[in-house]
CSV table of C-alpha atoms in Angstrom, one decimal:
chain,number,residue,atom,x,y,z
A,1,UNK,CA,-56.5,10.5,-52.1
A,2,UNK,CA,-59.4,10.0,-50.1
A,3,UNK,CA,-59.7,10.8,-46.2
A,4,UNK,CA,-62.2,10.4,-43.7
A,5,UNK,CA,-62.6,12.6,-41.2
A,6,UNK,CA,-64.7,11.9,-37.5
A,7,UNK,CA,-65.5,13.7,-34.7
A,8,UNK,CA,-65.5,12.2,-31.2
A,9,UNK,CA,-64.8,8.4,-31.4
A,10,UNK,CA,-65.9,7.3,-27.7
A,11,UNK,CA,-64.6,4.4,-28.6
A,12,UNK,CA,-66.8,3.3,-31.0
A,13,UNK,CA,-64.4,2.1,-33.5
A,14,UNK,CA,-66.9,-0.6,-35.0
A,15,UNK,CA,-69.7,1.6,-35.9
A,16,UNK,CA,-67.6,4.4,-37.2
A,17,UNK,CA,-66.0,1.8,-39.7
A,18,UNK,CA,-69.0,-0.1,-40.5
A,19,UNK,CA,-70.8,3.3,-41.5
A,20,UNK,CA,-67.3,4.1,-44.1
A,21,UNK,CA,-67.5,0.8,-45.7
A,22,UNK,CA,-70.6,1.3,-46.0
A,23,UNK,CA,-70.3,5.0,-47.6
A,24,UNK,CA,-67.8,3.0,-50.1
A,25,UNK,CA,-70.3,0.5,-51.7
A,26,UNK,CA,-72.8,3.0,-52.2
A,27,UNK,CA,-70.6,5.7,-53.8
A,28,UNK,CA,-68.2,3.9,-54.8
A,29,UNK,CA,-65.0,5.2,-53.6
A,30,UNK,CA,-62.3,3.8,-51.8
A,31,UNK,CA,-61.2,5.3,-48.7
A,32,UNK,CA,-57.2,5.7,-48.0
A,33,UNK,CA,-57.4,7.0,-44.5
A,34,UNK,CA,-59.4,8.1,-41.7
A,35,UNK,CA,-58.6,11.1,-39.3
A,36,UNK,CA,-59.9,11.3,-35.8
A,37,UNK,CA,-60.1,14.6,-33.8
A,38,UNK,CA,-60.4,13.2,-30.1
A,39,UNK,CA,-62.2,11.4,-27.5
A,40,UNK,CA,-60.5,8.4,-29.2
A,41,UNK,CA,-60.8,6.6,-25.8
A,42,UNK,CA,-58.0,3.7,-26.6
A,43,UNK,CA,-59.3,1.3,-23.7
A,44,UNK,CA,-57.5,-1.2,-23.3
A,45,UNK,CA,-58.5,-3.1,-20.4
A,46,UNK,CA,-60.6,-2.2,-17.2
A,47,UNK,CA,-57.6,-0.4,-15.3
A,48,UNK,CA,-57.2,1.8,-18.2
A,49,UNK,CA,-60.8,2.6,-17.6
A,50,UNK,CA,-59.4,4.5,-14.2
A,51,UNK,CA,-58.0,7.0,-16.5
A,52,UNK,CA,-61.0,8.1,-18.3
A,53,UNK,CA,-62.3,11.0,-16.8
A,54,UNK,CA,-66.2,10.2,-17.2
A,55,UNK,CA,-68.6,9.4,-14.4
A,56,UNK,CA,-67.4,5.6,-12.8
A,57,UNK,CA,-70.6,4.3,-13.9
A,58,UNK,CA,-70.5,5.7,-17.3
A,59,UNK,CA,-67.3,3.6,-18.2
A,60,UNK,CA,-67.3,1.3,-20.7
A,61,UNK,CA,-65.1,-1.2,-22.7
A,62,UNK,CA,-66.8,-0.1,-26.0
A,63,UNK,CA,-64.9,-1.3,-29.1
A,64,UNK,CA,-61.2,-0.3,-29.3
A,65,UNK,CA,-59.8,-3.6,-27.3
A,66,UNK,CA,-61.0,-5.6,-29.8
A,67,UNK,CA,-58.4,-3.8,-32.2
A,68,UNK,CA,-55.5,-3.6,-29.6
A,69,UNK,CA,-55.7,-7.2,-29.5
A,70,UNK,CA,-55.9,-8.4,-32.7
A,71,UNK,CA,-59.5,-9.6,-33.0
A,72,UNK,CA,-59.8,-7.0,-35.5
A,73,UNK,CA,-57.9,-5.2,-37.4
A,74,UNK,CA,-58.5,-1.4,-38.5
A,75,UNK,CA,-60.0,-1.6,-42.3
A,76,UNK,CA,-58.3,1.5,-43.0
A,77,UNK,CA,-55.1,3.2,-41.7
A,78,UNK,CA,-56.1,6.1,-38.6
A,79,UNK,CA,-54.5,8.5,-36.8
A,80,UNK,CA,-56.1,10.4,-34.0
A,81,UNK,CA,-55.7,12.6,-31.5
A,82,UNK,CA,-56.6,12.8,-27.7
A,83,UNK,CA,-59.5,15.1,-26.4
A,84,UNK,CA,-60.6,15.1,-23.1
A,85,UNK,CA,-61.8,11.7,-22.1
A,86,UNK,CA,-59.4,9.2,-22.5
A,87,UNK,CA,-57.2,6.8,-21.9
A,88,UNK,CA,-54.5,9.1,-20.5
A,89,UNK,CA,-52.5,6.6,-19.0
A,90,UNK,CA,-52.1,4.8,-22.7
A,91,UNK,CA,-51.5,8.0,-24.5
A,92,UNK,CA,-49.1,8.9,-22.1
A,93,UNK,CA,-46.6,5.9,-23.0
A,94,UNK,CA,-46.8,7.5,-26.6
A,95,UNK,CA,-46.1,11.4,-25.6
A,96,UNK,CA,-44.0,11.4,-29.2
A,97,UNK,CA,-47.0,9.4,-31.2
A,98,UNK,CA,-47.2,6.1,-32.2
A,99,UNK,CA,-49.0,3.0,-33.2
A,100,UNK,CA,-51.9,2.4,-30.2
A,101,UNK,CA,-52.9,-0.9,-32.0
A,102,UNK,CA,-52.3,-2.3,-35.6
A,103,UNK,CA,-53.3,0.2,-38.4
A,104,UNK,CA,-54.2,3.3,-35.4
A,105,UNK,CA,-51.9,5.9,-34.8
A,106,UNK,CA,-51.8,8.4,-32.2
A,107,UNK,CA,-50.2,11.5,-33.0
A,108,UNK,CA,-48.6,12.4,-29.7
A,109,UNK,CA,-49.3,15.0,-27.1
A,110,UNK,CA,-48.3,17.2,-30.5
A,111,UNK,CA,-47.3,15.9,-33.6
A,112,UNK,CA,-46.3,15.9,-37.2
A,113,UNK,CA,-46.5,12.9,-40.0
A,114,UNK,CA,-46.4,12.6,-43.6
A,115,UNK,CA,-49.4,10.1,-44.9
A,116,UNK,CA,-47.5,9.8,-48.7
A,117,UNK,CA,-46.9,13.1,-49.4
A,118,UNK,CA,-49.7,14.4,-47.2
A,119,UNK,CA,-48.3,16.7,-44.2
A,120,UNK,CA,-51.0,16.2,-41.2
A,121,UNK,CA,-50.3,17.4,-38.0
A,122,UNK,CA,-52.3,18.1,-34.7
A,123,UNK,CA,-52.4,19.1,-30.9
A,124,UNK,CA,-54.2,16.9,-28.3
A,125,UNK,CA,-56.3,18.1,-25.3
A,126,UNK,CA,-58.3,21.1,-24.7
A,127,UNK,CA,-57.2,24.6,-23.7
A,128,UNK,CA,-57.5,25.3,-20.0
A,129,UNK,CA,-55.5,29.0,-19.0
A,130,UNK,CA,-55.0,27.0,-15.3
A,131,UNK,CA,-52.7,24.7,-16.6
A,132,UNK,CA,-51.1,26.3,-20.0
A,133,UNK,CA,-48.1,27.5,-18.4
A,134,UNK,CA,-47.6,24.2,-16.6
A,135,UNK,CA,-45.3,21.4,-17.1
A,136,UNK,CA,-46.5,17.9,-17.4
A,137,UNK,CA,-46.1,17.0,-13.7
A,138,UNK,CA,-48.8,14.8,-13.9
A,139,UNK,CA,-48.2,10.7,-13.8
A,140,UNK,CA,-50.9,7.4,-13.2
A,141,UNK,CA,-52.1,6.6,-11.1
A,142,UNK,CA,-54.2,10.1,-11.6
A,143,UNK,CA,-56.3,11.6,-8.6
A,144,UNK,CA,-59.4,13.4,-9.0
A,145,UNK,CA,-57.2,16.5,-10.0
A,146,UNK,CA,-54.9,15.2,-12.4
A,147,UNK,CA,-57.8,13.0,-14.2
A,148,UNK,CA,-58.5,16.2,-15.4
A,149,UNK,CA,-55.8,18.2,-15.7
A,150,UNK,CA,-53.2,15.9,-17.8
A,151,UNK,CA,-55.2,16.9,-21.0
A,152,UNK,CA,-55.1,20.1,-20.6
A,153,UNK,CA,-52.7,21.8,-23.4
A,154,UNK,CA,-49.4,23.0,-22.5
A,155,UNK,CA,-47.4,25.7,-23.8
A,156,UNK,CA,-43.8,23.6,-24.6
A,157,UNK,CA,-46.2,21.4,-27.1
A,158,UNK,CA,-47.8,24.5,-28.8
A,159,UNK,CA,-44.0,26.4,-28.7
A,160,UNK,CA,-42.5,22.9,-30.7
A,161,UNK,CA,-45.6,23.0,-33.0
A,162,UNK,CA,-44.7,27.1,-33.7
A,163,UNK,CA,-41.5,26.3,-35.0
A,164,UNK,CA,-43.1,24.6,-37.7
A,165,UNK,CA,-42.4,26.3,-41.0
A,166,UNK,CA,-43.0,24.0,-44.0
A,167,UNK,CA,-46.9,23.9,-45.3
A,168,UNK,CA,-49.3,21.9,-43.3
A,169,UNK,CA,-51.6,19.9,-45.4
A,170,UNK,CA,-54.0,19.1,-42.5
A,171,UNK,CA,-54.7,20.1,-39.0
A,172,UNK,CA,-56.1,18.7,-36.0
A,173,UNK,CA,-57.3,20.1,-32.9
A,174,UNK,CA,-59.6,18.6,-30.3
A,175,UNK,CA,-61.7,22.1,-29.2
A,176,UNK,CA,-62.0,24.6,-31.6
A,177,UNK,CA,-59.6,27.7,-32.4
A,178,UNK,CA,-61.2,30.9,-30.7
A,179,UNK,CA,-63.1,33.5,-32.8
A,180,UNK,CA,-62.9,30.4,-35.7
A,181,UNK,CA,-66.9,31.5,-35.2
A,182,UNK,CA,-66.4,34.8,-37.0
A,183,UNK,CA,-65.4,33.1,-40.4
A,184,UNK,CA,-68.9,30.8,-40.2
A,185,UNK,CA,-72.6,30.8,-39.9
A,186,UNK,CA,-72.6,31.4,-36.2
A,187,UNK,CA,-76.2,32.6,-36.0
A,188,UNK,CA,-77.0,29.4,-37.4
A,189,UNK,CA,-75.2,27.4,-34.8
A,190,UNK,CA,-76.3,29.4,-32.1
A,191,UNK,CA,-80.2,28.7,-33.1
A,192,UNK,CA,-79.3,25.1,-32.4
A,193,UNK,CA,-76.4,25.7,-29.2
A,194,UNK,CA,-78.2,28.8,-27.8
A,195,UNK,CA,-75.7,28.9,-25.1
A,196,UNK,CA,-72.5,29.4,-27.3
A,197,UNK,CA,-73.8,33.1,-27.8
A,198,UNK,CA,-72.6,34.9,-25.0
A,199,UNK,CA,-69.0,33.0,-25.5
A,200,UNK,CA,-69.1,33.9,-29.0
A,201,UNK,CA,-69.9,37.6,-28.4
A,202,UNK,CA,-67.2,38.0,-26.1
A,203,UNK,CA,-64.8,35.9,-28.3
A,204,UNK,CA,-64.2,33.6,-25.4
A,205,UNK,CA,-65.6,30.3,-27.0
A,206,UNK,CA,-62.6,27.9,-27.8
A,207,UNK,CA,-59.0,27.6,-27.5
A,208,UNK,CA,-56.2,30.7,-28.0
A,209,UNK,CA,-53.5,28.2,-28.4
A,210,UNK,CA,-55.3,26.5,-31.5
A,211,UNK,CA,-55.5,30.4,-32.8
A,212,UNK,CA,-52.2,31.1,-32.5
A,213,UNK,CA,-51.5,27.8,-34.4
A,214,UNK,CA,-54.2,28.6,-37.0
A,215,UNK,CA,-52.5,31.9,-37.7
A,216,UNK,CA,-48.9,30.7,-37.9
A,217,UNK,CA,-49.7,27.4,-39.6
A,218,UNK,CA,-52.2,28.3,-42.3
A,219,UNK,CA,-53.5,24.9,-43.3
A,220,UNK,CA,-55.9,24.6,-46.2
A,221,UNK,CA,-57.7,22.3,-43.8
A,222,UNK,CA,-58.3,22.6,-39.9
A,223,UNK,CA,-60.7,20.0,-38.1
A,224,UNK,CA,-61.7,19.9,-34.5
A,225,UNK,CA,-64.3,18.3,-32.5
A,226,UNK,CA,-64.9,18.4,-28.7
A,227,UNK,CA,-68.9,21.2,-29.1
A,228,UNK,CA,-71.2,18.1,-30.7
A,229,UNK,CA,-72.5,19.3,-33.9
A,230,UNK,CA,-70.8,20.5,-37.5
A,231,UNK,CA,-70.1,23.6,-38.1
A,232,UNK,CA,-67.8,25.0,-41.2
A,233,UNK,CA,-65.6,28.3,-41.6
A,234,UNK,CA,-63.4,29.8,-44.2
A,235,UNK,CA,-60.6,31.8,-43.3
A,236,UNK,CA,-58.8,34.2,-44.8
A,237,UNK,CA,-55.3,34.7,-44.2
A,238,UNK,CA,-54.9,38.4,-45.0
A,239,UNK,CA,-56.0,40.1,-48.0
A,240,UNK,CA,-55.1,37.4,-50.9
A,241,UNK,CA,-53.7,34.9,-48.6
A,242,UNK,CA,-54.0,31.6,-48.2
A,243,UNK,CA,-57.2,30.1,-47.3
A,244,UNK,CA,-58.3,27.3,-44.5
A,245,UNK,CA,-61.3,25.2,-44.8
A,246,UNK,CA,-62.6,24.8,-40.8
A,247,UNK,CA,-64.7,21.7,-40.2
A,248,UNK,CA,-66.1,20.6,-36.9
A,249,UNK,CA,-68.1,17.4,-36.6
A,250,UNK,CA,-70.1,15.9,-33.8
A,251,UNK,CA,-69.8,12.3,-32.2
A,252,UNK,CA,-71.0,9.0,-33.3
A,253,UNK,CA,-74.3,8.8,-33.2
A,254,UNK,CA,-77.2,8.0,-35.0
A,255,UNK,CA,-78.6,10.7,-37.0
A,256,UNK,CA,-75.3,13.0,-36.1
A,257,UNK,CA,-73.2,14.7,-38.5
A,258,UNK,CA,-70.1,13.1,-37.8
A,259,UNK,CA,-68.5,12.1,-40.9
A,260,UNK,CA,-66.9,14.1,-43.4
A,261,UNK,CA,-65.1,12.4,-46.6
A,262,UNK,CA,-62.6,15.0,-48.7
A,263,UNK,CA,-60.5,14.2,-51.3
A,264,UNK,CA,-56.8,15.6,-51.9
A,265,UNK,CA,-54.6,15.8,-55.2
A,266,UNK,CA,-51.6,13.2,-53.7
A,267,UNK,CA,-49.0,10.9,-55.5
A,268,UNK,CA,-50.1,7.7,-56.7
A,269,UNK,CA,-50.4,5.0,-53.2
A,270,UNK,CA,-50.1,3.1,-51.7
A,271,UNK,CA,-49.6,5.7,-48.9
A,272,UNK,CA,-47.8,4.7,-45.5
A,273,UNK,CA,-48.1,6.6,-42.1
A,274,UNK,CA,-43.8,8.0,-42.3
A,275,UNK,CA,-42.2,10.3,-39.4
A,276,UNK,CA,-41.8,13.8,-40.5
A,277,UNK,CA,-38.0,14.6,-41.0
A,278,UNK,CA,-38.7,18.3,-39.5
A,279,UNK,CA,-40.7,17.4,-36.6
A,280,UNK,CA,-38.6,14.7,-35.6
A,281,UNK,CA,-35.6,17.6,-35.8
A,282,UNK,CA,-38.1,20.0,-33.7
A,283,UNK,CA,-38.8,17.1,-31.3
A,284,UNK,CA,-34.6,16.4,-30.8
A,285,UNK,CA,-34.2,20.1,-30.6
A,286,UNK,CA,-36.5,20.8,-27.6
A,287,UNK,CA,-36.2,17.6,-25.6
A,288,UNK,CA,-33.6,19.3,-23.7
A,289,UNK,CA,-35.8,21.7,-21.6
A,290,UNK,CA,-38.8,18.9,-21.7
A,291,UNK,CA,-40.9,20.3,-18.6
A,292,UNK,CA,-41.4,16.7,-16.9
A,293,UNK,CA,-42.3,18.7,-13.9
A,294,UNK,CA,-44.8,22.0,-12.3
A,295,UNK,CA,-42.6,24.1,-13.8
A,296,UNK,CA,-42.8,25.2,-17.3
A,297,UNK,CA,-40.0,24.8,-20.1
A,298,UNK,CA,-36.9,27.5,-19.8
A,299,UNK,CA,-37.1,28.7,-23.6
A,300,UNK,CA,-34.6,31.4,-23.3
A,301,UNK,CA,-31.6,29.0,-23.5
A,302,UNK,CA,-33.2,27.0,-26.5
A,303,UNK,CA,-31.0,27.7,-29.7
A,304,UNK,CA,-33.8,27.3,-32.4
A,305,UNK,CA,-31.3,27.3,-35.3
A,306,UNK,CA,-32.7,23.7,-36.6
A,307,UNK,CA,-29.9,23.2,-39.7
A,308,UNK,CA,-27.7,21.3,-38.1
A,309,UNK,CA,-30.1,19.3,-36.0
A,310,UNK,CA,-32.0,18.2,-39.1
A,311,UNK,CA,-29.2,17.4,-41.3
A,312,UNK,CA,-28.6,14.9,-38.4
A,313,UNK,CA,-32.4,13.8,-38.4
A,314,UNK,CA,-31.9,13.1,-42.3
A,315,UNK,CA,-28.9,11.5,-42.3
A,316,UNK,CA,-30.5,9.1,-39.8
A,317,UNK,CA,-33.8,8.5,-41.5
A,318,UNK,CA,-32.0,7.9,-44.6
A,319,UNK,CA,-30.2,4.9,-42.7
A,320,UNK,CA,-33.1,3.4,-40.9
A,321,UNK,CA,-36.2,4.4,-42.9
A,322,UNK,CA,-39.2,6.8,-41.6
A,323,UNK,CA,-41.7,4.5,-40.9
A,324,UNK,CA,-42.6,4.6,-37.6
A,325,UNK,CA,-41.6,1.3,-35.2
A,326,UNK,CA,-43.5,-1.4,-34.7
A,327,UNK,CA,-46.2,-1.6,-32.5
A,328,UNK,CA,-46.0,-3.7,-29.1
A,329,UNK,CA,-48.7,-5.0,-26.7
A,330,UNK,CA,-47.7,-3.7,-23.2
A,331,UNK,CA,-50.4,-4.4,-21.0
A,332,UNK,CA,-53.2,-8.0,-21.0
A,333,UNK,CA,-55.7,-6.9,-23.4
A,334,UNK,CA,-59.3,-7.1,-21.9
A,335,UNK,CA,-61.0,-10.5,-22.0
A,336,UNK,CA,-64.9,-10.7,-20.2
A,337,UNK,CA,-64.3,-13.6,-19.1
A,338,UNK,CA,-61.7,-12.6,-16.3
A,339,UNK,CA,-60.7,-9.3,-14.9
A,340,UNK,CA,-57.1,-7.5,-15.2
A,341,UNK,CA,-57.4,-5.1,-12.7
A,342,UNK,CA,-54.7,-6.6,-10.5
A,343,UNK,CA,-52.3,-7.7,-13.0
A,344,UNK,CA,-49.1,-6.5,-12.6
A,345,UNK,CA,-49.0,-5.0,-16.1
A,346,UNK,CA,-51.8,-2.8,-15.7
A,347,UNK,CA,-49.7,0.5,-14.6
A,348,UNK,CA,-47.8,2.8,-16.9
A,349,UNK,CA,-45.2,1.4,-18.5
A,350,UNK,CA,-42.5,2.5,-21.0
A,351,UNK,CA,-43.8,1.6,-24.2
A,352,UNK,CA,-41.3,0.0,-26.0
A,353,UNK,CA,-42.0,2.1,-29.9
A,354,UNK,CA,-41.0,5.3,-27.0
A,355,UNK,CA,-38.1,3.8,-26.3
A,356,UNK,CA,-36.8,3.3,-29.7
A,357,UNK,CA,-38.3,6.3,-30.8
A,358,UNK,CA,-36.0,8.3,-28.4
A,359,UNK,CA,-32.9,5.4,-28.6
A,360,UNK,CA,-32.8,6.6,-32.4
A,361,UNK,CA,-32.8,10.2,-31.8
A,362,UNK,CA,-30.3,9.8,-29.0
A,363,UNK,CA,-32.7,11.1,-26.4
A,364,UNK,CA,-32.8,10.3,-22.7
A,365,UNK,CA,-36.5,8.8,-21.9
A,366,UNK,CA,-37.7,11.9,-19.1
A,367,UNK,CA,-41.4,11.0,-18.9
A,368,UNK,CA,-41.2,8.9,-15.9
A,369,UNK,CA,-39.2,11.9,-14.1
A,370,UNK,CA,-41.7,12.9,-11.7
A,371,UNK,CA,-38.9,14.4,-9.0
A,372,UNK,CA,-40.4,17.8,-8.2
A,373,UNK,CA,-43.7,17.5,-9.4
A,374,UNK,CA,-46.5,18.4,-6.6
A,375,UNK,CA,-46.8,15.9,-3.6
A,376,UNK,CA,-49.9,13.1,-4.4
A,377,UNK,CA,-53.6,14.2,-4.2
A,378,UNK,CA,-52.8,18.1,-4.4
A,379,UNK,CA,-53.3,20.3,-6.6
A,380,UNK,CA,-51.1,22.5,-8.2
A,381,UNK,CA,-51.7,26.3,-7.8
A,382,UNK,CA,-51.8,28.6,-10.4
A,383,UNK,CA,-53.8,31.8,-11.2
A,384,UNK,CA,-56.4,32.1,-14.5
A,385,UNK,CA,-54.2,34.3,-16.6
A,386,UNK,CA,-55.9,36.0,-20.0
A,387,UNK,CA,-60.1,36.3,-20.1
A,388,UNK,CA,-60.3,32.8,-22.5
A,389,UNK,CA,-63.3,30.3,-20.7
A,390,UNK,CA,-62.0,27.1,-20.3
A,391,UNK,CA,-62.9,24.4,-23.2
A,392,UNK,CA,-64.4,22.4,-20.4
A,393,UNK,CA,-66.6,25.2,-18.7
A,394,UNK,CA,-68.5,25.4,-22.0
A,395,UNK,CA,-72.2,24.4,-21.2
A,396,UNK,CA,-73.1,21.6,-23.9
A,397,UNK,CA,-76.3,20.4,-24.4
A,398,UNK,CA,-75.8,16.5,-24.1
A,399,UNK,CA,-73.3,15.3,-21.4
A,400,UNK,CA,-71.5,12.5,-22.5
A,401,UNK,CA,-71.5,9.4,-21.3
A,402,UNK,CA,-75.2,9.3,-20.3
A,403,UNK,CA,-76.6,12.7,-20.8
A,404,UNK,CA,-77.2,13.0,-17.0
A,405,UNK,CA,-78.1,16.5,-15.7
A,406,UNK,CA,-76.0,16.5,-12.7
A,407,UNK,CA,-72.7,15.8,-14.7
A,408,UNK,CA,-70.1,18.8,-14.8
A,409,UNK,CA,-69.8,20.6,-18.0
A,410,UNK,CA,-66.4,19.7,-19.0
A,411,UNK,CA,-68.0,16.1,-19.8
A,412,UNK,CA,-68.3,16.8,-22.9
């Protein structure tokens, strides 16, 4: 099995495909699957654009419309996760994962799937200690806090993707695991990102949750994205332990290192995207304390004992089949000849492959609970806790989105 990996998308779906069937006429190789580690930006019309934390006059359509409507269809089956500039009002209707337009998969907030026998899971967002210990209190339409702030990793997703124990094939992050830098050629990347150094030195560049996952999971492979440029690692997992290949690529761009193709020992295809029988067990087993709100998940009432709960999850896969539902349109897909903005299907809605999703597992839907969170337009106080810099306080050398001087540096 063959699987591309990329970078930051920003929504340029058509390039990134033109460039891997290209790759497969001049070497030859078919291509069973492309990976995506964030900044997807799944844009499906100009009021999703309202959700994409980028500089107004930076927003753009770009490609991925084109797919969610059927124009085009996906040349090879993706999956992705979120970074920290997109569509966060889409993504949200798929908290659990699921198809964002024929042949593309998003992986959820957090997520597990099996791509044939091929284990690949992942955790969207970046790290940001403000908001960690939060609940997911925020809903669309977003203010100029909660733009930011609803991709910010929480704790409950990183606590369901702990409980993980059976071997990881692939890993996903969108910012990279902290001190990941000891285990490459960080003198070399500094030469070229001169102000990762001081990060680096005080072991402050990236994101503790994705190290807490690296050590627990142990994947042979871990890619991220997020810093704009490669840079590879090899960890060791204790003396003669198992070993994880870290890969970090850059965005689409010309001349950019972006791309990465590996190949994997896998049963004979063809390979489907299928739900993961343990993950959907982990997902029933802490939707009870879901933190819809400010407040973070109670954990000390969870029973974690998962036999039971994924007999159950078996039984019913083995009745319905693992392949995830069907994907559904839910909003007017963009069309330049007319504007959407005031349709009223541009808002969040509950996606329908959520609904199912949850109606299968016997779960209530909670993400439009919204009853305590913080009143509209406020922000929600809470202290920097631990001495990690936030993902989006890293100074990178070309903003996003127009490489303009004045922009923040979590553009990136």
């Amino acid at each position: 099995m063959r699987i591309a990996v990329e970078g930051c998308m920003h929504g340029d779906l058509d390039n990134v495909y033109k460039t891997l069937q290209y790759m497969e006429q001049v070497q030859n190789i078919k291509i069973d699957l492309l990976l995506c580690c964030g900044d997807f930006q799944a844009v499906r019309n100009e009021y999703d654009l309202k959700s994409l934390n980028v500089p107004p006059k930076y927003r753009a359509m770009n490609s991925f419309w084109k797919y969610y409507s059927g124009a085009e269809i996906a040349p090879y089956p993706t999956i992705f996760i979120g970074g920290n500039h997109e569509a966060s009002n889409y993504l949200w209707e798929l908290y659990y994962g699921g198809w964002a337009a024929p042949n593309i998969y998003f992986l959820g907030v957090a997520g597990v799937v099996k791509f044939g026998n091929i284990r690949i899971g992942g955790l969207s967002g970046i790290y940001n200690a403000r908001h960690y210990r939060l609940g997911h209190y925020e809903r669309p339409p977003y203010n100029e806090d909660t733009i930011r702030s609803v991709y910010h990793v929480r704790e409950y997703d990183v606590q369901k993707l702990m409980q993980v124990e059976e071997p990881i094939d692939i890993f996903l992050s969108h910012d990279w695991p902290v001190g990941i830098t000891d285990y490459g050629n960080w003198k070399q990347l500094v030469k070229f990102k001169p102000f990762f150094e001081k990060e680096i030195q005080e072991r402050r560049l990236g994101s503790k949750a994705a190290a807490e996952l690296l050590e627990k999971l142990k994947p042979p492979y871990w890619f991220s994205a997020h810093l704009h440029c490669k840079f590879a690692a090899l960890v060791q997992h204790g003396e003669g332990g198992p070993l994880t290949k870290f890969l970090a690529l850059d965005k689409c761009l010309p001349k950019r290192k972006f791309l990465q193709v590996i190949e994997l020992e896998a049963q004979p295809g063809p390979y489907e995207i299928h739900y993961d029988e343990e993950w959907l067990a982990i997902t029933r087993r802490f939707h009870e304390i879901f933190p819809s709100t400010a407040k973070n998940a109670n954990y000390g009432n969870l029973k974690l004992q998962m036999q039971d709960c994924r007999q159950w999850v078996q039984s019913r896969l083995k009745e319905r089949g693992a392949k995830p539902f069907e994907f559904v349109q839910t909003v007017p897909c963009y069309d330049p000849s007319r504007s959407v903005s005031n349709s009223p299907l541009a808002g969040c809605n509950r996606n329908p492959q959520t609904e199912s999703l949850l109606k299968f597992l016997e779960l209530p839907y909670l993400l439009d609970d919204t009853s305590e969170s913080g009143p509209s337009g406020s922000s929600i106080p809470f202290s920097d806790s631990g001495s990690f810099v936030n993902s989006e306080d890293i100074q990178i050398d070309d903003i996003d989105d127009g490489d303009e001087e004045t922009a923040e540096p979590e553009d990136a």
